[in-house]
Short mmCIF file of C-alpha atoms in Angstrom, two decimals:
data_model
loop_
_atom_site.label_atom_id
_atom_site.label_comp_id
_atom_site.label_asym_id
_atom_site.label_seq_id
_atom_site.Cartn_x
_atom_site.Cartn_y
_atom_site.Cartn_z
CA UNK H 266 -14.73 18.67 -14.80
CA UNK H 267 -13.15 18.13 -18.42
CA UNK H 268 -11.58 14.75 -18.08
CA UNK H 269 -14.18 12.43 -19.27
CA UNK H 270 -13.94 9.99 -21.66
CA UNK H 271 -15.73 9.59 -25.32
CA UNK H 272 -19.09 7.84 -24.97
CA UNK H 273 -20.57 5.42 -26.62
CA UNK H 274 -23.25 7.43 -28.21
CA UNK H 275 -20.98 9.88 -29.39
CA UNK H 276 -18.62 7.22 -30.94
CA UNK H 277 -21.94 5.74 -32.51
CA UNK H 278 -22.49 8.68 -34.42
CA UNK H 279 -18.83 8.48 -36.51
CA UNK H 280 -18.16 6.42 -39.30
CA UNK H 281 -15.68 4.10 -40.09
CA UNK H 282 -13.08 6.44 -40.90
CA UNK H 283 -13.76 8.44 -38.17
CA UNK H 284 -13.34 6.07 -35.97
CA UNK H 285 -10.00 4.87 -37.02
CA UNK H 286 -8.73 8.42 -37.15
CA UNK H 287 -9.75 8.99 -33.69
CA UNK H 288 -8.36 5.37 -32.57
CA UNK H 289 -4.55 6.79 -34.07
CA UNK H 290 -5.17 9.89 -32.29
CA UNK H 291 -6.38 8.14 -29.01
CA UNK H 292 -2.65 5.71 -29.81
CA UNK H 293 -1.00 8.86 -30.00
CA UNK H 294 -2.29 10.19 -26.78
CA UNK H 295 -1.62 7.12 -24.67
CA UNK H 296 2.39 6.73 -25.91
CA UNK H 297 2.86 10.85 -25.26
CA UNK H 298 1.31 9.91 -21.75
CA UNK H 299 3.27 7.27 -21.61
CA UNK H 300 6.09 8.83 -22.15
CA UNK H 301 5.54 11.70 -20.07
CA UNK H 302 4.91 9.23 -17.17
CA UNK H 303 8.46 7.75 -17.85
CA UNK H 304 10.07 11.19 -17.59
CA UNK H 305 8.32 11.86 -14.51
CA UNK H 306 6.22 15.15 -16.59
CA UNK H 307 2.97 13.74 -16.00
CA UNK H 308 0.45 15.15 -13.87
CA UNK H 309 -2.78 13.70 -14.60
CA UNK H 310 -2.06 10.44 -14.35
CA UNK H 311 -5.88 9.26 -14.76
CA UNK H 312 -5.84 10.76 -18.26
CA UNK H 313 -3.81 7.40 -18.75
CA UNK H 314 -6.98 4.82 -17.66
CA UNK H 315 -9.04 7.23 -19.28
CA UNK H 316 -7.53 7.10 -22.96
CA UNK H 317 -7.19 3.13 -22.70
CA UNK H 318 -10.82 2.80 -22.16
CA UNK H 319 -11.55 5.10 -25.38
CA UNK H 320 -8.93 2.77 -27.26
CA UNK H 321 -11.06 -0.05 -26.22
CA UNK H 322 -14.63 1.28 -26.69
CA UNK H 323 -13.32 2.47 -30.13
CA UNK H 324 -12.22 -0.94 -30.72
CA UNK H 325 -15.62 -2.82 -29.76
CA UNK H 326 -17.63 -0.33 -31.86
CA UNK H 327 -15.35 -1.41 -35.10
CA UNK H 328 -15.43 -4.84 -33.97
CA UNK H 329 -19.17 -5.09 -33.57
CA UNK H 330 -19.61 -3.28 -36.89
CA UNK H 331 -17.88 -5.62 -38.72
CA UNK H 332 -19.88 -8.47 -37.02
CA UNK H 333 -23.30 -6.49 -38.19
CA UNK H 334 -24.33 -6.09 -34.42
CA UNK H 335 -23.86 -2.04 -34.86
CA UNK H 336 -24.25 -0.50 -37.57
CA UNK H 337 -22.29 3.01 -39.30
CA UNK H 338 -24.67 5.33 -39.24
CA UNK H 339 -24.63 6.23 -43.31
CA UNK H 340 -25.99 2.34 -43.40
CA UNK H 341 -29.09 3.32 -41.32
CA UNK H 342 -31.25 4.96 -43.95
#
């Protein structure tokens, strides 16, 4: 079974830029779902609720990094 989400452990691991690339990608994802869901093309529609939780875990990770409760993991050592 593929369709999982990104955990938190793995998002842990990326740094900042990382993260925001994979937040566009993750934006990109959710409007071609979106889209195909509108056109009636879409056949997993759980990859949908799937990509908005990433969006938002990706969003809480840069959100508690800027309010020092995580930290990037170059600013560990």
């Amino acid at each position: 079974m593929m369709a999982k989400g990104i955990t938190t452990e793995e998002l842990d691991k990326l740094t900042n830029e990382e993260l925001a690339s994979k937040l566009t990608e993750s934006k990109e994802e959710l409007f071609n779902l979106r889209f195909a869901a509108v056109t009636h093309r879409l056949e997993d529609s759980a990859r949908l609720k799937l990509v908005r939780k990433d969006i938002a875990r990706i969003k809480t990770i840069v959100r508690e990094r800027e309010l020092g409760i995580r930290t990037a993991p170059t600013a560990k050592k």
